[in-house]
Short mmCIF file of N, CA and C in Angstrom, two decimals:
data_model
loop_
_atom_site.label_atom_id
_atom_site.label_comp_id
_atom_site.label_asym_id
_atom_site.label_seq_id
_atom_site.Cartn_x
_atom_site.Cartn_y
_atom_site.Cartn_z
N MET E 105 -22.16 22.25 12.33
CA MET E 105 -20.84 21.64 12.30
C MET E 105 -20.08 22.14 11.09
N THR E 106 -18.80 22.25 11.27
CA THR E 106 -17.99 22.77 10.17
C THR E 106 -17.62 21.66 9.21
N LEU E 107 -17.17 22.09 8.04
CA LEU E 107 -16.80 21.14 7.00
C LEU E 107 -15.59 20.29 7.41
N SER E 108 -14.68 20.85 8.22
CA SER E 108 -13.51 20.11 8.65
C SER E 108 -13.87 18.97 9.60
N VAL E 109 -15.01 19.06 10.24
CA VAL E 109 -15.47 18.00 11.13
C VAL E 109 -16.27 16.96 10.34
N LEU E 110 -17.04 17.42 9.36
CA LEU E 110 -17.89 16.51 8.59
C LEU E 110 -17.09 15.59 7.68
N ARG E 111 -16.00 16.07 7.11
CA ARG E 111 -15.23 15.23 6.19
C ARG E 111 -14.68 13.98 6.87
N PRO E 112 -14.00 14.08 8.02
CA PRO E 112 -13.51 12.85 8.66
C PRO E 112 -14.65 11.90 9.07
N LEU E 113 -15.76 12.48 9.49
CA LEU E 113 -16.89 11.63 9.86
C LEU E 113 -17.45 10.90 8.65
N ALA E 114 -17.48 11.59 7.50
CA ALA E 114 -17.96 10.95 6.27
C ALA E 114 -17.02 9.83 5.84
N VAL E 115 -15.71 10.06 5.96
CA VAL E 115 -14.73 9.03 5.59
C VAL E 115 -14.89 7.81 6.50
N ILE E 116 -15.06 8.05 7.78
CA ILE E 116 -15.24 6.93 8.73
C ILE E 116 -16.52 6.18 8.41
N ALA E 117 -17.59 6.90 8.09
CA ALA E 117 -18.86 6.25 7.78
C ALA E 117 -18.77 5.41 6.52
N VAL E 118 -17.95 5.82 5.55
CA VAL E 118 -17.79 5.06 4.32
C VAL E 118 -16.91 3.84 4.55
N LEU E 119 -15.86 3.97 5.35
CA LEU E 119 -14.90 2.88 5.54
C LEU E 119 -15.35 1.85 6.57
N LEU E 120 -16.26 2.18 7.42
CA LEU E 120 -16.69 1.27 8.47
C LEU E 120 -17.28 -0.03 7.92
N PRO E 121 -18.18 0.01 6.92
CA PRO E 121 -18.68 -1.27 6.38
C PRO E 121 -17.60 -2.11 5.73
N ALA E 122 -16.61 -1.46 5.11
CA ALA E 122 -15.52 -2.22 4.48
C ALA E 122 -14.68 -2.92 5.53
N ALA E 123 -14.53 -2.33 6.70
CA ALA E 123 -13.75 -2.96 7.76
C ALA E 123 -14.44 -4.22 8.27
N ALA E 124 -15.74 -4.26 8.20
CA ALA E 124 -16.47 -5.43 8.67
C ALA E 124 -16.31 -6.61 7.72
N CYS E 125 -15.96 -6.37 6.47
CA CYS E 125 -15.83 -7.45 5.49
C CYS E 125 -14.69 -8.40 5.84
N GLN E 126 -13.70 -7.93 6.58
CA GLN E 126 -12.57 -8.79 6.92
C GLN E 126 -13.04 -9.98 7.76
N SER E 127 -13.97 -9.77 8.65
CA SER E 127 -14.43 -10.88 9.47
C SER E 127 -15.35 -11.80 8.68
N ILE E 128 -15.98 -11.30 7.62
CA ILE E 128 -16.87 -12.14 6.82
C ILE E 128 -16.06 -13.01 5.86
N PHE E 129 -14.99 -12.45 5.29
CA PHE E 129 -14.19 -13.17 4.31
C PHE E 129 -12.78 -13.36 4.85
N PRO E 130 -12.52 -14.39 5.64
CA PRO E 130 -11.17 -14.60 6.16
C PRO E 130 -10.21 -14.97 5.04
N ASP E 131 -8.93 -14.69 5.25
CA ASP E 131 -7.94 -14.91 4.20
C ASP E 131 -7.74 -16.38 3.89
N GLU E 132 -6.99 -17.05 4.71
CA GLU E 132 -6.70 -18.46 4.46
C GLU E 132 -7.03 -19.25 5.72
N GLU E 133 -8.26 -19.55 5.88
CA GLU E 133 -8.68 -20.27 7.07
C GLU E 133 -8.79 -21.75 6.75
N ASP E 134 -8.36 -22.55 7.65
CA ASP E 134 -8.45 -23.99 7.49
C ASP E 134 -9.92 -24.39 7.41
N PRO E 135 -10.34 -25.15 6.36
CA PRO E 135 -11.76 -25.50 6.25
C PRO E 135 -12.26 -26.34 7.42
N SER E 136 -11.35 -27.03 8.10
CA SER E 136 -11.80 -27.83 9.22
C SER E 136 -12.26 -26.96 10.38
N LEU E 137 -11.77 -25.71 10.45
CA LEU E 137 -12.23 -24.80 11.49
C LEU E 137 -13.69 -24.46 11.29
N ALA E 138 -14.09 -24.26 10.04
CA ALA E 138 -15.49 -23.98 9.76
C ALA E 138 -16.35 -25.18 10.12
N ALA E 139 -15.82 -26.38 9.87
CA ALA E 139 -16.57 -27.58 10.23
C ALA E 139 -16.72 -27.69 11.74
N LEU E 140 -15.67 -27.33 12.47
CA LEU E 140 -15.76 -27.37 13.93
C LEU E 140 -16.77 -26.35 14.44
N ARG E 141 -16.80 -25.19 13.80
CA ARG E 141 -17.77 -24.17 14.24
C ARG E 141 -19.19 -24.64 13.98
N SER E 142 -19.41 -25.26 12.83
CA SER E 142 -20.77 -25.69 12.51
C SER E 142 -21.20 -26.88 13.36
N ALA E 143 -20.22 -27.65 13.88
CA ALA E 143 -20.55 -28.80 14.70
C ALA E 143 -20.45 -28.47 16.18
N ALA E 144 -20.56 -27.20 16.51
CA ALA E 144 -20.47 -26.78 17.91
C ALA E 144 -21.65 -27.35 18.70
N ALA E 145 -21.46 -27.41 19.99
CA ALA E 145 -22.51 -27.95 20.86
C ALA E 145 -23.79 -27.14 20.70
N ALA E 146 -24.89 -27.82 20.75
CA ALA E 146 -26.19 -27.15 20.62
C ALA E 146 -26.40 -26.23 21.81
N SER E 147 -27.10 -25.15 21.55
CA SER E 147 -27.35 -24.21 22.63
C SER E 147 -28.36 -24.81 23.62
N VAL E 148 -28.17 -24.47 24.86
CA VAL E 148 -29.05 -24.98 25.91
C VAL E 148 -29.98 -23.86 26.35
N ALA E 149 -31.09 -24.25 26.89
CA ALA E 149 -32.06 -23.26 27.35
C ALA E 149 -31.48 -22.48 28.53
N SER E 150 -31.73 -21.20 28.53
CA SER E 150 -31.26 -20.35 29.61
C SER E 150 -32.22 -20.45 30.79
N SER E 151 -31.66 -20.27 31.98
CA SER E 151 -32.53 -20.26 33.15
C SER E 151 -32.90 -18.83 33.54
N GLN E 152 -32.64 -17.89 32.63
CA GLN E 152 -33.03 -16.49 32.85
C GLN E 152 -34.54 -16.40 32.91
N GLN E 153 -35.05 -15.66 33.86
CA GLN E 153 -36.49 -15.49 33.99
C GLN E 153 -36.98 -14.54 32.90
N VAL E 154 -38.09 -14.89 32.28
CA VAL E 154 -38.65 -14.09 31.20
C VAL E 154 -40.09 -13.70 31.53
N ASP E 155 -40.56 -12.65 30.86
CA ASP E 155 -41.95 -12.24 31.08
C ASP E 155 -42.88 -13.04 30.18
N LYS E 156 -44.16 -12.68 30.13
CA LYS E 156 -45.15 -13.45 29.37
C LYS E 156 -44.90 -13.41 27.86
N ASP E 157 -44.14 -12.40 27.38
CA ASP E 157 -43.83 -12.29 25.96
C ASP E 157 -42.49 -12.94 25.59
N GLY E 158 -41.76 -13.45 26.56
CA GLY E 158 -40.50 -14.12 26.30
C GLY E 158 -39.29 -13.23 26.42
N PHE E 159 -39.45 -11.99 26.85
CA PHE E 159 -38.33 -11.09 27.02
C PHE E 159 -37.74 -11.26 28.41
N PRO E 160 -36.40 -11.19 28.54
CA PRO E 160 -35.79 -11.35 29.87
C PRO E 160 -36.20 -10.20 30.79
N LEU E 161 -36.39 -10.57 32.03
CA LEU E 161 -36.75 -9.57 33.04
C LEU E 161 -35.47 -8.95 33.57
N LEU E 162 -35.40 -7.63 33.52
CA LEU E 162 -34.22 -6.93 34.02
C LEU E 162 -34.17 -7.06 35.54
N GLY E 163 -33.02 -7.42 36.04
CA GLY E 163 -32.85 -7.56 37.48
C GLY E 163 -33.27 -8.92 38.01
N ALA E 164 -33.92 -9.75 37.19
CA ALA E 164 -34.32 -11.09 37.62
C ALA E 164 -33.22 -12.05 37.17
N TYR E 165 -32.26 -12.27 38.04
CA TYR E 165 -31.11 -13.10 37.70
C TYR E 165 -31.47 -14.57 37.78
N PRO E 166 -30.78 -15.40 36.99
CA PRO E 166 -31.07 -16.84 37.03
C PRO E 166 -30.87 -17.40 38.44
N GLY E 167 -31.74 -18.32 38.79
CA GLY E 167 -31.65 -18.92 40.12
C GLY E 167 -30.78 -20.16 40.11
N THR E 168 -30.58 -20.79 38.95
CA THR E 168 -29.78 -22.01 38.86
C THR E 168 -28.86 -21.91 37.64
N ALA E 169 -27.87 -22.74 37.62
CA ALA E 169 -26.96 -22.79 36.47
C ALA E 169 -27.62 -23.51 35.31
N ALA E 170 -27.19 -23.20 34.12
CA ALA E 170 -27.70 -23.88 32.94
C ALA E 170 -27.22 -25.34 32.95
N GLN E 171 -27.94 -26.17 32.25
CA GLN E 171 -27.61 -27.59 32.20
C GLN E 171 -26.25 -27.78 31.54
N GLN E 172 -25.41 -28.63 32.13
CA GLN E 172 -24.06 -28.90 31.62
C GLN E 172 -24.08 -30.15 30.75
N LEU E 173 -22.99 -30.36 30.00
CA LEU E 173 -22.85 -31.56 29.19
C LEU E 173 -22.68 -32.77 30.09
N THR E 174 -23.21 -33.88 29.63
CA THR E 174 -23.02 -35.12 30.39
C THR E 174 -21.63 -35.67 30.10
N ASP E 175 -21.18 -36.60 30.94
CA ASP E 175 -19.87 -37.22 30.73
C ASP E 175 -19.83 -37.98 29.40
N ALA E 176 -20.93 -38.59 29.01
CA ALA E 176 -20.98 -39.33 27.75
C ALA E 176 -20.81 -38.37 26.56
N GLU E 177 -21.43 -37.21 26.64
CA GLU E 177 -21.29 -36.24 25.56
C GLU E 177 -19.86 -35.72 25.46
N VAL E 178 -19.21 -35.52 26.59
CA VAL E 178 -17.82 -35.07 26.60
C VAL E 178 -16.92 -36.13 25.98
N ARG E 179 -17.12 -37.39 26.37
CA ARG E 179 -16.30 -38.48 25.81
C ARG E 179 -16.52 -38.61 24.31
N ALA E 180 -17.76 -38.47 23.84
CA ALA E 180 -18.05 -38.57 22.41
C ALA E 180 -17.36 -37.44 21.65
N GLN E 181 -17.39 -36.24 22.20
CA GLN E 181 -16.75 -35.10 21.55
C GLN E 181 -15.23 -35.29 21.51
N GLN E 182 -14.64 -35.78 22.59
CA GLN E 182 -13.20 -36.02 22.61
C GLN E 182 -12.82 -37.11 21.62
N ALA E 183 -13.64 -38.14 21.50
CA ALA E 183 -13.35 -39.21 20.54
C ALA E 183 -13.40 -38.67 19.11
N ARG E 184 -14.38 -37.81 18.83
CA ARG E 184 -14.50 -37.23 17.49
C ARG E 184 -13.28 -36.37 17.18
N LEU E 185 -12.84 -35.54 18.13
CA LEU E 185 -11.68 -34.69 17.90
C LEU E 185 -10.40 -35.51 17.76
N ASN E 186 -10.27 -36.58 18.54
CA ASN E 186 -9.10 -37.46 18.42
C ASN E 186 -9.08 -38.15 17.07
N ALA E 187 -10.25 -38.53 16.56
CA ALA E 187 -10.33 -39.17 15.24
C ALA E 187 -9.89 -38.18 14.16
N GLN E 188 -10.31 -36.93 14.27
CA GLN E 188 -9.89 -35.92 13.29
C GLN E 188 -8.38 -35.70 13.35
N ALA E 189 -7.82 -35.66 14.54
CA ALA E 189 -6.38 -35.47 14.69
C ALA E 189 -5.61 -36.64 14.08
N SER E 190 -6.10 -37.86 14.27
CA SER E 190 -5.40 -39.01 13.69
C SER E 190 -5.51 -39.02 12.18
N GLN E 191 -6.64 -38.53 11.62
CA GLN E 191 -6.77 -38.44 10.17
C GLN E 191 -5.75 -37.46 9.61
N ARG E 192 -5.54 -36.35 10.28
CA ARG E 192 -4.56 -35.37 9.81
C ARG E 192 -3.16 -35.95 9.88
N THR E 193 -2.87 -36.70 10.92
CA THR E 193 -1.55 -37.31 11.06
C THR E 193 -1.33 -38.33 9.96
N SER E 194 -2.34 -39.15 9.67
CA SER E 194 -2.19 -40.17 8.63
C SER E 194 -2.10 -39.54 7.26
N ALA E 195 -2.76 -38.40 7.05
CA ALA E 195 -2.67 -37.73 5.75
C ALA E 195 -1.26 -37.20 5.52
N ALA E 196 -0.60 -36.76 6.57
CA ALA E 196 0.75 -36.22 6.43
C ALA E 196 1.77 -37.32 6.16
N THR E 197 1.49 -38.55 6.53
CA THR E 197 2.44 -39.63 6.32
C THR E 197 2.10 -40.48 5.11
N SER E 198 1.09 -40.11 4.35
CA SER E 198 0.69 -40.93 3.21
C SER E 198 1.73 -40.84 2.10
N SER E 199 1.71 -41.79 1.19
CA SER E 199 2.69 -41.83 0.11
C SER E 199 2.45 -40.70 -0.89
N SER E 200 1.21 -40.26 -1.04
CA SER E 200 0.94 -39.17 -1.99
C SER E 200 1.61 -37.88 -1.52
N TYR E 201 1.66 -37.67 -0.23
CA TYR E 201 2.32 -36.47 0.31
C TYR E 201 3.81 -36.53 0.00
N SER E 202 4.43 -37.68 0.22
CA SER E 202 5.86 -37.84 -0.05
C SER E 202 6.17 -37.69 -1.53
N SER E 203 5.32 -38.25 -2.37
CA SER E 203 5.56 -38.13 -3.81
C SER E 203 5.39 -36.68 -4.28
N GLU E 204 4.46 -35.96 -3.70
CA GLU E 204 4.28 -34.56 -4.06
C GLU E 204 5.50 -33.73 -3.64
N ILE E 205 6.03 -34.02 -2.46
CA ILE E 205 7.25 -33.33 -2.00
C ILE E 205 8.41 -33.63 -2.95
N ALA E 206 8.55 -34.88 -3.37
CA ALA E 206 9.64 -35.26 -4.28
C ALA E 206 9.46 -34.57 -5.63
N ARG E 207 8.24 -34.47 -6.13
CA ARG E 207 7.97 -33.81 -7.40
C ARG E 207 8.33 -32.33 -7.32
N LEU E 208 7.92 -31.68 -6.24
CA LEU E 208 8.22 -30.26 -6.08
C LEU E 208 9.72 -30.00 -5.91
N GLU E 209 10.40 -30.93 -5.27
CA GLU E 209 11.86 -30.81 -5.14
C GLU E 209 12.52 -30.90 -6.52
N GLY E 210 12.00 -31.78 -7.38
CA GLY E 210 12.51 -31.88 -8.75
C GLY E 210 12.27 -30.60 -9.54
N VAL E 211 11.10 -30.00 -9.37
CA VAL E 211 10.81 -28.73 -10.04
C VAL E 211 11.78 -27.65 -9.56
N ARG E 212 12.04 -27.62 -8.25
CA ARG E 212 12.96 -26.63 -7.71
C ARG E 212 14.36 -26.80 -8.30
N GLN E 213 14.82 -28.05 -8.39
CA GLN E 213 16.16 -28.30 -8.93
C GLN E 213 16.23 -27.92 -10.41
N LYS E 214 15.17 -28.21 -11.19
CA LYS E 214 15.16 -27.85 -12.61
C LYS E 214 15.18 -26.34 -12.77
N GLN E 215 14.42 -25.63 -11.96
CA GLN E 215 14.42 -24.17 -12.04
C GLN E 215 15.79 -23.60 -11.67
N ALA E 216 16.45 -24.20 -10.69
CA ALA E 216 17.78 -23.73 -10.30
C ALA E 216 18.76 -23.92 -11.45
N VAL E 217 18.69 -25.05 -12.15
CA VAL E 217 19.57 -25.31 -13.30
C VAL E 217 19.29 -24.31 -14.41
N ASP E 218 17.99 -24.03 -14.69
CA ASP E 218 17.62 -23.07 -15.73
C ASP E 218 18.13 -21.67 -15.41
N VAL E 219 18.01 -21.27 -14.14
CA VAL E 219 18.48 -19.94 -13.74
C VAL E 219 20.00 -19.87 -13.85
N ASP E 220 20.70 -20.90 -13.42
CA ASP E 220 22.16 -20.90 -13.52
C ASP E 220 22.60 -20.83 -14.98
N ALA E 221 21.90 -21.56 -15.87
CA ALA E 221 22.25 -21.53 -17.30
C ALA E 221 22.00 -20.15 -17.89
N ALA E 222 20.90 -19.52 -17.49
CA ALA E 222 20.60 -18.18 -18.02
C ALA E 222 21.61 -17.16 -17.51
N LEU E 223 22.04 -17.30 -16.27
CA LEU E 223 23.03 -16.36 -15.74
C LEU E 223 24.41 -16.60 -16.33
N ALA E 224 24.72 -17.84 -16.71
CA ALA E 224 26.03 -18.16 -17.26
C ALA E 224 26.15 -17.73 -18.72
N ALA E 225 25.03 -17.61 -19.43
CA ALA E 225 25.07 -17.22 -20.84
C ALA E 225 25.55 -15.79 -20.95
N LYS E 226 26.54 -15.60 -21.83
CA LYS E 226 27.09 -14.26 -22.03
C LYS E 226 26.43 -13.63 -23.25
N PRO E 227 26.18 -12.35 -23.19
CA PRO E 227 25.58 -11.70 -24.36
C PRO E 227 26.56 -11.69 -25.53
N THR E 228 26.03 -11.85 -26.71
CA THR E 228 26.90 -11.85 -27.90
C THR E 228 27.14 -10.41 -28.33
N PRO E 229 28.42 -10.02 -28.47
CA PRO E 229 28.71 -8.63 -28.83
C PRO E 229 28.39 -8.31 -30.28
N ASN E 230 28.27 -9.32 -31.16
CA ASN E 230 28.01 -9.09 -32.58
C ASN E 230 26.52 -9.06 -32.90
N ALA E 231 25.68 -9.05 -31.90
CA ALA E 231 24.25 -9.03 -32.16
C ALA E 231 23.87 -7.70 -32.78
N PRO E 232 22.95 -7.71 -33.75
CA PRO E 232 22.57 -6.45 -34.40
C PRO E 232 21.85 -5.54 -33.40
N ALA E 233 22.10 -4.27 -33.55
CA ALA E 233 21.47 -3.29 -32.66
C ALA E 233 19.98 -3.20 -33.02
N PRO E 234 19.15 -2.99 -32.03
CA PRO E 234 17.73 -2.87 -32.34
C PRO E 234 17.49 -1.60 -33.17
N PRO E 235 16.49 -1.62 -34.03
CA PRO E 235 16.26 -0.44 -34.88
C PRO E 235 15.82 0.75 -34.05
N SER E 236 16.15 1.91 -34.55
CA SER E 236 15.78 3.13 -33.85
C SER E 236 14.27 3.36 -34.01
N PRO E 237 13.70 4.18 -33.17
CA PRO E 237 12.26 4.46 -33.30
C PRO E 237 11.91 5.08 -34.65
N GLU E 238 12.80 5.89 -35.20
CA GLU E 238 12.54 6.50 -36.50
C GLU E 238 12.50 5.43 -37.59
N GLU E 239 13.43 4.44 -37.51
CA GLU E 239 13.46 3.36 -38.49
C GLU E 239 12.19 2.51 -38.40
N VAL E 240 11.72 2.24 -37.19
CA VAL E 240 10.49 1.47 -37.01
C VAL E 240 9.32 2.23 -37.62
N LEU E 241 9.26 3.54 -37.43
CA LEU E 241 8.19 4.35 -37.98
C LEU E 241 8.23 4.32 -39.51
N ARG E 242 9.43 4.40 -40.10
CA ARG E 242 9.54 4.33 -41.56
C ARG E 242 9.03 2.99 -42.07
N GLN E 243 9.38 1.89 -41.35
CA GLN E 243 8.93 0.56 -41.78
C GLN E 243 7.40 0.45 -41.69
N ILE E 244 6.81 1.04 -40.67
CA ILE E 244 5.35 0.98 -40.52
C ILE E 244 4.70 1.79 -41.65
N GLU E 245 5.22 2.96 -41.93
CA GLU E 245 4.63 3.80 -42.97
C GLU E 245 4.79 3.18 -44.36
N ALA E 246 5.90 2.42 -44.55
CA ALA E 246 6.13 1.78 -45.84
C ALA E 246 5.30 0.51 -45.99
N GLY E 247 4.71 0.07 -44.89
CA GLY E 247 3.86 -1.14 -44.94
C GLY E 247 4.64 -2.42 -44.91
N GLN E 248 5.81 -2.40 -44.40
CA GLN E 248 6.63 -3.63 -44.33
C GLN E 248 6.33 -4.45 -43.13
#
């Protein structure tokens, strides 16, 4: 193989593991999503036919469907999800949320006043000119 073919393959081989890191470290994921993933329904036994060592037999398709959730399990899961939804709704209407919004609005207004004051200030024309680089060097050499 020529060098022109090996270089792109080497770059792809180096960048491929880095591309996988995105799925490992999500940016800003809601922590409740991780909780939902960890509380997922338990896996059920497969009805796939297996050999004496436990490996699936190729071509031996399941004869029956896997066991489904019972109605009680479905109702319990729906009740749990409804409870989580109501907690989020109550958190959004709590007084701490309103007070935080009011505090941040006050910060925004103060910053707007500060910016307006800074923009309204006019530079003073009688301000002394900054020293030249040569003057600064003389002061440093003189030890001042």
